[in-house]
Tab-separated table of C-alpha atoms in Angstrom:
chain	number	residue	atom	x	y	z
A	1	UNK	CA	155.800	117.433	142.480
A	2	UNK	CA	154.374	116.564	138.971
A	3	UNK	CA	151.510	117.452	137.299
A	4	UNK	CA	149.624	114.213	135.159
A	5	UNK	CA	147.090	112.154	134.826
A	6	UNK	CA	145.386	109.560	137.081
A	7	UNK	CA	145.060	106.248	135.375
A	8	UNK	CA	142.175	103.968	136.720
A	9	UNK	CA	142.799	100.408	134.847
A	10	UNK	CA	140.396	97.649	135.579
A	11	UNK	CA	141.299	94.066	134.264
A	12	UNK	CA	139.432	90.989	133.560
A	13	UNK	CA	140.317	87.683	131.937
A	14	UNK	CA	138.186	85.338	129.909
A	15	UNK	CA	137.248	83.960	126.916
A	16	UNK	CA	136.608	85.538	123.690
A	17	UNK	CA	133.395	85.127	121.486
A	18	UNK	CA	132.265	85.180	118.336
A	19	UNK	CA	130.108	88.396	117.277
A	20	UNK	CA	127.634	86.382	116.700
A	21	UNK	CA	126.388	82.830	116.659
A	22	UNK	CA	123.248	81.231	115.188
A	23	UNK	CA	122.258	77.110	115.160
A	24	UNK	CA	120.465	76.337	112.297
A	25	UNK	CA	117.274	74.440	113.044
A	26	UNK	CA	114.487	73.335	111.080
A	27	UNK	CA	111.056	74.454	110.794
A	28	UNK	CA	109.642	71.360	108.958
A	29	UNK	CA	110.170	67.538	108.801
A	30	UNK	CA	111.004	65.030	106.335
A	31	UNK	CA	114.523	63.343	104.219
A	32	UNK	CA	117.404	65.944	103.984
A	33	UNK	CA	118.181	65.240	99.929
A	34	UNK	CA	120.888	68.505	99.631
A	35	UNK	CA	123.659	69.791	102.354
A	36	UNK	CA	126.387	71.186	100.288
A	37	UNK	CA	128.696	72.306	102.890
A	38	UNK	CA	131.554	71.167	105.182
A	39	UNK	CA	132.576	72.092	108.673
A	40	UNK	CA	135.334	74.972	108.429
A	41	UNK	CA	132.970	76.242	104.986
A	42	UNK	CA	133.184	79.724	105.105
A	43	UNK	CA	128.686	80.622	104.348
A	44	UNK	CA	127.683	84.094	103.502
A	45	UNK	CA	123.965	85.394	104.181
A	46	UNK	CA	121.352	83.198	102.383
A	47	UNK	CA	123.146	80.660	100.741
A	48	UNK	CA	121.137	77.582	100.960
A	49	UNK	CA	122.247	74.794	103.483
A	50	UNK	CA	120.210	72.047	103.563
A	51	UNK	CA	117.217	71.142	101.307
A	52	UNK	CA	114.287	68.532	102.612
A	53	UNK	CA	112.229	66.457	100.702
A	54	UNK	CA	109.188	69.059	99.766
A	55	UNK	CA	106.729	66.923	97.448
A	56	UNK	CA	103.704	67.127	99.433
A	57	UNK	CA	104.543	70.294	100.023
A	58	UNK	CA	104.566	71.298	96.529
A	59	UNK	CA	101.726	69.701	95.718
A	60	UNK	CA	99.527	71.648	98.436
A	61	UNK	CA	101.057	74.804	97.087
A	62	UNK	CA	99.771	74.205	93.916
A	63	UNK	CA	96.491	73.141	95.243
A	64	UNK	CA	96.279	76.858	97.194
A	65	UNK	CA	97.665	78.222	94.087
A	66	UNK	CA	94.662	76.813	92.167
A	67	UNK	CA	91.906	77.374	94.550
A	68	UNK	CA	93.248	81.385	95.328
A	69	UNK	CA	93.658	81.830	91.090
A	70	UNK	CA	89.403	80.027	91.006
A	71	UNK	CA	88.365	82.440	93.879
A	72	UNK	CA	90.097	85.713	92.147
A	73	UNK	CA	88.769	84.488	88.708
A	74	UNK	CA	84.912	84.321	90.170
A	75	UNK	CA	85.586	87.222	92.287
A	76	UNK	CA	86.318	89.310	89.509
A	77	UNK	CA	83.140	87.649	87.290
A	78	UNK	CA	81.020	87.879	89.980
A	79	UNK	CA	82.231	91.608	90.627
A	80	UNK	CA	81.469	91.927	87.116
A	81	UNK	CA	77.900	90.837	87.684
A	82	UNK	CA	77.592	92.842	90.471
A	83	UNK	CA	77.884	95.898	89.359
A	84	UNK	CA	75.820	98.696	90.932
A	85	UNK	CA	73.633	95.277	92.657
A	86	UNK	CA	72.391	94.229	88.749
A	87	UNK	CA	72.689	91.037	88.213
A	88	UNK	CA	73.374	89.951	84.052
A	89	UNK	CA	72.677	86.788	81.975
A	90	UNK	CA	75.341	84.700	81.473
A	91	UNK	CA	73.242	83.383	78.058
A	92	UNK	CA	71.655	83.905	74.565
A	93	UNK	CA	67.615	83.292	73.928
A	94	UNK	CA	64.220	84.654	73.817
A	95	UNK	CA	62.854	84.387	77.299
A	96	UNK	CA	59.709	82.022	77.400
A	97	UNK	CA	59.088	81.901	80.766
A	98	UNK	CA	59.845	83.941	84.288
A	99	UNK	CA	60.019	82.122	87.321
A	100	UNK	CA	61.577	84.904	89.945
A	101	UNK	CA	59.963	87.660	91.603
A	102	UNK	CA	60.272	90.202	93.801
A	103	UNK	CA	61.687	89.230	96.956
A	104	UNK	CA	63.064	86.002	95.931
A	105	UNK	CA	66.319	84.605	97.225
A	106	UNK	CA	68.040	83.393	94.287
A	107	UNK	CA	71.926	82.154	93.725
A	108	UNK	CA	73.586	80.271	96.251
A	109	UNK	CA	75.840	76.699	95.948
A	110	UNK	CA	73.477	74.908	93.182
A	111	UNK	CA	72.200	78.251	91.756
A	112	UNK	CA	68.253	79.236	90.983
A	113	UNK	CA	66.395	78.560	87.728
A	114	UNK	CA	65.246	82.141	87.344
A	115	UNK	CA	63.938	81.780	83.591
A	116	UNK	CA	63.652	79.317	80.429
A	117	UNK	CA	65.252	80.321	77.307
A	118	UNK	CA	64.539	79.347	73.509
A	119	UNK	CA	67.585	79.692	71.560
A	120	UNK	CA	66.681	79.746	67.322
A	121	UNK	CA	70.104	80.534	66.353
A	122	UNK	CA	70.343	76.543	65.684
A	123	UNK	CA	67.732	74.383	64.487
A	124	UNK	CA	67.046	70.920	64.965
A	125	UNK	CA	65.164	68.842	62.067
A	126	UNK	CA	64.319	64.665	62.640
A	127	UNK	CA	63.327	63.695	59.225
A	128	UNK	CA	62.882	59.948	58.335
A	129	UNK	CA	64.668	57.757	55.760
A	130	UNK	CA	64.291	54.112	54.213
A	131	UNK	CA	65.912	52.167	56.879
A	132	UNK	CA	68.577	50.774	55.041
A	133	UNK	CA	69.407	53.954	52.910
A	134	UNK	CA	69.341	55.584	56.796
A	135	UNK	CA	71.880	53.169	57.629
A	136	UNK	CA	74.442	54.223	54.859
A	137	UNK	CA	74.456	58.208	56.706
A	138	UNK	CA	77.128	58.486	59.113
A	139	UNK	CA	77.148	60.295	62.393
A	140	UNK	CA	78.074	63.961	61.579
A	141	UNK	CA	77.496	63.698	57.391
A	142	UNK	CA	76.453	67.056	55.783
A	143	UNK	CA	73.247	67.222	54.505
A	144	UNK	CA	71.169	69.475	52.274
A	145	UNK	CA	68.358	70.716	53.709
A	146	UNK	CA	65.785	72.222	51.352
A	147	UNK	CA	62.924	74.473	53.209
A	148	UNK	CA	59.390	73.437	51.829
A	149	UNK	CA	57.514	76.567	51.428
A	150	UNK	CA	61.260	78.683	49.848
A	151	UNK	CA	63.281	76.013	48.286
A	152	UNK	CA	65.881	77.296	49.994
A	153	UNK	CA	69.185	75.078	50.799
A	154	UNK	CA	70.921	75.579	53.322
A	155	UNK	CA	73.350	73.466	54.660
A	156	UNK	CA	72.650	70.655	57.804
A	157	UNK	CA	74.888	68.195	60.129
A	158	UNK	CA	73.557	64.884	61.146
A	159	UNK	CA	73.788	64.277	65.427
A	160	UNK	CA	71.779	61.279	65.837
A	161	UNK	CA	70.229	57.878	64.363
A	162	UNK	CA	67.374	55.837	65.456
A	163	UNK	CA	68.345	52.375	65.419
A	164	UNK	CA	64.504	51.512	65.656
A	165	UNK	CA	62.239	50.906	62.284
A	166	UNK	CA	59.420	52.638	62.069
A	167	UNK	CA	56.577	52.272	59.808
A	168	UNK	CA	55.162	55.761	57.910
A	169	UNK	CA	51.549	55.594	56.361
A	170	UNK	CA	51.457	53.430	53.742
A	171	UNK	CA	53.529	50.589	55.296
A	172	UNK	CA	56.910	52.353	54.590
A	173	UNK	CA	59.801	51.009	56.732
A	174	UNK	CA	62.099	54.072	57.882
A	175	UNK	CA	64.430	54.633	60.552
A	176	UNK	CA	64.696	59.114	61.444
A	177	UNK	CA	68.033	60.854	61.441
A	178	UNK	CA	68.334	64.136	63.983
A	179	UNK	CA	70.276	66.815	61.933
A	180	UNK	CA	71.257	70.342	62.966
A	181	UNK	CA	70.916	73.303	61.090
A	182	UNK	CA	71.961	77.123	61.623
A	183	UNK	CA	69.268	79.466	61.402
A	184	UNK	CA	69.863	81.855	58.472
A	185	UNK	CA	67.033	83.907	59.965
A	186	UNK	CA	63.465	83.290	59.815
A	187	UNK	CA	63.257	79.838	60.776
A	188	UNK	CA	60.599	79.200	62.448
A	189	UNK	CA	58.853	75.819	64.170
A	190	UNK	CA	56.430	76.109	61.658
A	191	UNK	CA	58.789	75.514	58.895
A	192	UNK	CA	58.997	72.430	57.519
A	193	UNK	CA	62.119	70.779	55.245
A	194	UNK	CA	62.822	67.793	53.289
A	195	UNK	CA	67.366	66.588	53.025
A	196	UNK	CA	69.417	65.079	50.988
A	197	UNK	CA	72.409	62.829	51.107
A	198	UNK	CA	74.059	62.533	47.584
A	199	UNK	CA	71.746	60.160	46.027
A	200	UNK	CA	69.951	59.282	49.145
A	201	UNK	CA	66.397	61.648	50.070
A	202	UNK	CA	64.337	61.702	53.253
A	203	UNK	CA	61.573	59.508	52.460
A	204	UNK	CA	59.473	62.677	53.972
A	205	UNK	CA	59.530	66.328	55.688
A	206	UNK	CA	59.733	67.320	58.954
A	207	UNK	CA	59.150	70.186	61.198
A	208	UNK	CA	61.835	72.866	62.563
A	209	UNK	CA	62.711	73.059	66.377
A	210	UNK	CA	65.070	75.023	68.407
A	211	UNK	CA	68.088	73.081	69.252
A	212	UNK	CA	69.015	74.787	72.547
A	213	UNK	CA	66.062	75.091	75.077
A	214	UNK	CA	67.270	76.156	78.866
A	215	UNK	CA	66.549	76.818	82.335
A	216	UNK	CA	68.683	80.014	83.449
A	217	UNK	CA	70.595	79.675	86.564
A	218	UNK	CA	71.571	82.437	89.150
A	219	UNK	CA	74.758	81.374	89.369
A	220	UNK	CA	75.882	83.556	92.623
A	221	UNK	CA	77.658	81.763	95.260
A	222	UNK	CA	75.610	83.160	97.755
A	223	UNK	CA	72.310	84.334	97.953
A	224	UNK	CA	70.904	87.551	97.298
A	225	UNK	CA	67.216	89.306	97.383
A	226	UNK	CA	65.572	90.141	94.202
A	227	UNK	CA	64.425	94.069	94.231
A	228	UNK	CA	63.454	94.583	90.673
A	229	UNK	CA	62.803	92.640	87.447
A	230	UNK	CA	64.419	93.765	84.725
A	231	UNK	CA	63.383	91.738	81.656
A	232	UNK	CA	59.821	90.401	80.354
A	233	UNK	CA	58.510	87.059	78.665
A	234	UNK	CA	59.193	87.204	74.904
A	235	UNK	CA	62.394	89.888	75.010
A	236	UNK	CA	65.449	88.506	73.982
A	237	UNK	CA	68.574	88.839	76.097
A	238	UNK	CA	72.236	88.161	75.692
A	239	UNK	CA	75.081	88.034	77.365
A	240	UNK	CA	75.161	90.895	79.710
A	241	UNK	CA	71.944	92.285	79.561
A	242	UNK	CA	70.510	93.368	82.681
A	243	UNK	CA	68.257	90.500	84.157
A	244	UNK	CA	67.398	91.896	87.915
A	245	UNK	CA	68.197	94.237	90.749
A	246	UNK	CA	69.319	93.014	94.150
A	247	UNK	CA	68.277	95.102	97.521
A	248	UNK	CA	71.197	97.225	98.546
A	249	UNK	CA	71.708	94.967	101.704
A	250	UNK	CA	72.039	91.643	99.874
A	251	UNK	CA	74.373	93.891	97.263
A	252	UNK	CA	76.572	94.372	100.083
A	253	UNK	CA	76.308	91.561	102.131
A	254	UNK	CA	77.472	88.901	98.646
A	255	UNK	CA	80.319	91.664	98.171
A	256	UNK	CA	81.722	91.422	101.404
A	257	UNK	CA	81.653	87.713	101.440
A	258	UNK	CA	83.221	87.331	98.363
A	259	UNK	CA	86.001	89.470	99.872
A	260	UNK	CA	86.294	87.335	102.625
A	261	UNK	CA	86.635	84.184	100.629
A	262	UNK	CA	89.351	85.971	98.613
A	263	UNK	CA	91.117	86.694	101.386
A	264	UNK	CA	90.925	83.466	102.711
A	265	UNK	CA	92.135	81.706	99.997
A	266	UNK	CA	94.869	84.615	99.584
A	267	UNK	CA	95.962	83.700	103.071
A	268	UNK	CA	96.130	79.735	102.430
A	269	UNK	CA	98.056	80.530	99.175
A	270	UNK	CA	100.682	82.596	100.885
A	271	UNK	CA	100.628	80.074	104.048
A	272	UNK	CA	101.815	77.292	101.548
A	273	UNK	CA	104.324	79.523	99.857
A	274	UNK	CA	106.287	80.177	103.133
A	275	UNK	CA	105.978	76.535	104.064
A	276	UNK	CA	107.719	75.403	101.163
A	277	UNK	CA	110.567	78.285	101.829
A	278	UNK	CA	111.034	76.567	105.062
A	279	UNK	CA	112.491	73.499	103.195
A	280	UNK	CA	114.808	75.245	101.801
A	281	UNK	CA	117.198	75.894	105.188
A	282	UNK	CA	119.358	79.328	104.725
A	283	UNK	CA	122.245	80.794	106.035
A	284	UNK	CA	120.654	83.485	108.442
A	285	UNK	CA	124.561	85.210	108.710
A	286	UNK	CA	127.548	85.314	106.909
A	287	UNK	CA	130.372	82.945	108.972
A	288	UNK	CA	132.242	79.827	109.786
A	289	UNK	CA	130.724	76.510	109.456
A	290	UNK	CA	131.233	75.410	113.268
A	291	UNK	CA	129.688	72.162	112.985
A	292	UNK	CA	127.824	69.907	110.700
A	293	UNK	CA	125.798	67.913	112.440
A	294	UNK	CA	122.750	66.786	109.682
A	295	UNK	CA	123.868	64.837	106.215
A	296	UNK	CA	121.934	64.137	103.071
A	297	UNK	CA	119.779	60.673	104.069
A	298	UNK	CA	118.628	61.697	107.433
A	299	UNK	CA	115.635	62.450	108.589
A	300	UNK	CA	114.366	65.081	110.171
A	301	UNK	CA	111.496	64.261	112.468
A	302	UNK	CA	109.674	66.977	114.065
A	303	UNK	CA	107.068	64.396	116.187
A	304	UNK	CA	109.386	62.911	118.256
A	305	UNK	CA	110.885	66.209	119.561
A	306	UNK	CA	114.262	66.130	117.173
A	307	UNK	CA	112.817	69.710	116.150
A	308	UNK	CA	115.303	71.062	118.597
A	309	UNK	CA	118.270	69.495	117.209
A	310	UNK	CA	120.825	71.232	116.405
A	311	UNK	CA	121.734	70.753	112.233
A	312	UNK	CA	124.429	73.241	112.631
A	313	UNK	CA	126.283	76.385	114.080
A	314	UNK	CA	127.563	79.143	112.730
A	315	UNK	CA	130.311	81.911	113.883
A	316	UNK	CA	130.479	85.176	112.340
A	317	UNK	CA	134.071	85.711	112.963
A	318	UNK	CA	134.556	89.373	111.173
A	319	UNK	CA	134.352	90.457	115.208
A	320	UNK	CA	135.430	89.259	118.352
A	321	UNK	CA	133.360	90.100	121.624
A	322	UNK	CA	134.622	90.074	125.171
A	323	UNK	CA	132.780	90.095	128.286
A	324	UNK	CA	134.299	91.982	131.720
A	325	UNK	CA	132.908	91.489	135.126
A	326	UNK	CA	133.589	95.528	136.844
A	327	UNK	CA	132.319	95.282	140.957
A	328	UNK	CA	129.705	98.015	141.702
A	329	UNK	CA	132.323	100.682	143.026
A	330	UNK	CA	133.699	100.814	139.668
A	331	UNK	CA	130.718	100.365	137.187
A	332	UNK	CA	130.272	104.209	137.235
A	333	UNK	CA	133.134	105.210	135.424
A	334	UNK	CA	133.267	102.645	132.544
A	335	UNK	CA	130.889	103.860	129.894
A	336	UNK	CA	130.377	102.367	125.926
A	337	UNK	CA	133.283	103.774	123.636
A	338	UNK	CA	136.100	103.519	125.867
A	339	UNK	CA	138.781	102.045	125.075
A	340	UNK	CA	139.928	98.556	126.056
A	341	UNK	CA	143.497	97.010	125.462
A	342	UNK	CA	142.929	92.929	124.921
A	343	UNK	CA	145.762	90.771	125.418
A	344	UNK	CA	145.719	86.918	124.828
A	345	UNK	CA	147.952	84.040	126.287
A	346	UNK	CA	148.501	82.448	122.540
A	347	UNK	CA	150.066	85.640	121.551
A	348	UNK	CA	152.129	86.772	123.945
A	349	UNK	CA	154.072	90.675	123.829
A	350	UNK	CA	150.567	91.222	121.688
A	351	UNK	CA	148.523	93.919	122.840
A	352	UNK	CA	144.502	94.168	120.504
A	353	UNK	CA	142.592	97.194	120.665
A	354	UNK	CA	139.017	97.144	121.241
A	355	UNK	CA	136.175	99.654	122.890
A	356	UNK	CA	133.390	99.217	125.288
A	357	UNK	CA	129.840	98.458	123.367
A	358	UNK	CA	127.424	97.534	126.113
A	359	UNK	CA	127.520	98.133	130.013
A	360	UNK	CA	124.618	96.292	131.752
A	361	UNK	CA	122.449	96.909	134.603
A	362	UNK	CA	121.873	93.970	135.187
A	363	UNK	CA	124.327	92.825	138.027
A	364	UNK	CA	124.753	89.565	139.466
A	365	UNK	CA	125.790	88.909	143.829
A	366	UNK	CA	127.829	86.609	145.230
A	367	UNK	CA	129.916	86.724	148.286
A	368	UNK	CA	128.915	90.480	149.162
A	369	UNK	CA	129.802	91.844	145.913
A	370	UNK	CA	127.583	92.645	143.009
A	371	UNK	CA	129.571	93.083	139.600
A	372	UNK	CA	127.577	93.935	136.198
A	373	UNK	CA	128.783	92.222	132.922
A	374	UNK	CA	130.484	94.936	130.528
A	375	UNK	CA	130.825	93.749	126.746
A	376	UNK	CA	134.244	94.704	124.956
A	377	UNK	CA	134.232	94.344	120.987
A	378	UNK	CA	137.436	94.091	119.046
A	379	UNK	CA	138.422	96.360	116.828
A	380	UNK	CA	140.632	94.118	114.877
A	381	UNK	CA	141.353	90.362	115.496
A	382	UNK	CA	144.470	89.516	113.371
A	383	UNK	CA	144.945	85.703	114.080
């Protein structure tokens, strides 16, 4: 009588398996242009496989690139304009005339004319000359302007002719040249001014205007309710100054949909960058090139159901899996780490070592016996 140990051995045959497998598909449609690989390549992780033809593609990313970089650019101005629910002028004048009040709606997709403004800073003067000495002043000549009441000269920039004659008292045949002047301060429209143009003098004086005269615009995209005016006829505002007060509702209402639009066009942008990534087909492991089965001219047509088809298959190879069919009286005493001696009819007097890595529970029945599928991975593979 000995003392030992009982050995249990359960054997299975079959065939091995790669650790893992993946078919590379593709997402998108359109001309394969790149495919720099073979079958038998070895790939590692990432490296690109196959390229498609991504123009349109490209082009609707930057479209979505554009749109998302508009929609940040007014969100932040807007943001800017929206501070603590105050909305600012966006211009330079004197305001000459108010035409919001309380409880307006203003803003919105063409914007509300919410004031006039009178800009002085330029000056306009129409002054007339003898029609043919008019004739010899080009478009954007520098005058001298000399102010009646001062003598003052100051210099002036000629914007428009009239090609029509007209006839001053007297009979005197003249044709009036628009000129431009900047206000040194204290121009007024009362002012009056005579030019000159080398040798050539306005046959007469004219009166001062201001150049710039405009309707200001709530520019908002949306709109909002007016709670407070902020500014009076005859102040003078510039850029930034304070022009009303929105209701805290409104305030919060335009806030949140400018968020929303953000976001939106956020989305879209970042939609349209991983589309175009999706032309640009990766190696999801590192392995074997199994088969090649796409080339650089064909096309990939996702319409009439080729979206399934396979471009090509990998095999990671670094490990070898093995599946074993145990019957149910056995499947209790096999559990994951054991170890497992592989054998294989190419290599005969060979004996690999591997260890149990799965045992599953989910068995399969046929002719009164139910067996569950136990995965064996190799520890080494040699050839």
């Amino acid at each position: 009588v000995m003392r030992g140990d009982i050995k249990d051995q359960l054997t299975a045959s079959g065939s091995l398996e790669a650790g893992d497998t993946y078919t590379i598909t593709s997402l998108v449609e359109g001309e394969i242009v790149e495919a720099n690989f073979e079958e038998g390549d070895q790939v590692t992780d990432g490296q690109v496989l196959y390229r498609i033809e991504a123009s349109d593609a490209q082009r609707q990313l930057q479209s979505a690139e554009r749109d998302y970089e508009k929609t940040k650019s007014d969100y932040d101005r807007y943001l800017s304009q929206y501070e603590s629910g105050v909305y600012r002028s966006t211009q330079s004048g004197y305001v000459t005339d108010i035409t919001m009040k309380k409880g307006d709606y203003v803003g919105g997709q063409n914007g509300t004319v919410i004031a006039t403004l009178y800009n002085d800073s330029v000056m306009e003067l129409r002054l007339p000359f003898l029609s043919f000495e008019a004739d010899a002043i080009p478009i954007g000549a520098a005058l001298t302007v000399v102010i009646n009441d001062t003598g003052e000269q100051i210099p002036g920039q000629v914007t428009e002719k009239s090609d029509r004659e007209e006839a001053l008292t007297g009979g005197t045949l003249v044709k009036y040249v628009t000129l431009i002047v900047s206000n040194p301060g204290g121009l007024t429209e009362s002012d009056r001014a005579t030019a000159q143009y080398g040798d050539i003098y306005s046959a007469g004086d004219g009166a001062f205007s201001a150049y710039q005269t405009d309707n200001l615009k709530c520019d908002l995209p949306i709109s909002v309710e007016i709670d407070e005016i902020l500014v009076s006829e005859g102040q003078y505002v510039s850029s930034g100054t304070a022009l009303f007060s929105m209701t805290k509702e409104s305030y919060e209402d335009a806030v949140a949909q400018l968020e929303d639009e953000l976001t939106a066009a956020e989305d879209t942008y970042e939609q349209r960058q991983d589309t175009v990534s999706n032309y640009a087909i990766t190696a999801p492991i590192s392995g074997q090139v199994i088969s090649k089965n796409a080339k650089v001219g064909d096309n990939i047509d996702r319409t009439s159901g080729s979206a399934s088809t396979e471009l090509a298959v990998i095999y990671d190879l670094s490990e070898l899996t093995f599946e074993m069919s145990i019957d149910e009286l056995d499947i209790s005493n096999v559990k994951v780490g054991q170890e497992v001696e592989v054998t294989a009819d190419a290599f005969p007097g060979v004996t690999y070592r591997g260890q149990v890595t799965n045992v599953s529970l989910n068995g399969s029945y046929q002719s009164g016996v139910t067996t569950y599928p136990v995965v064996v991975t190799l520890e080494e593979t040699g050839d």
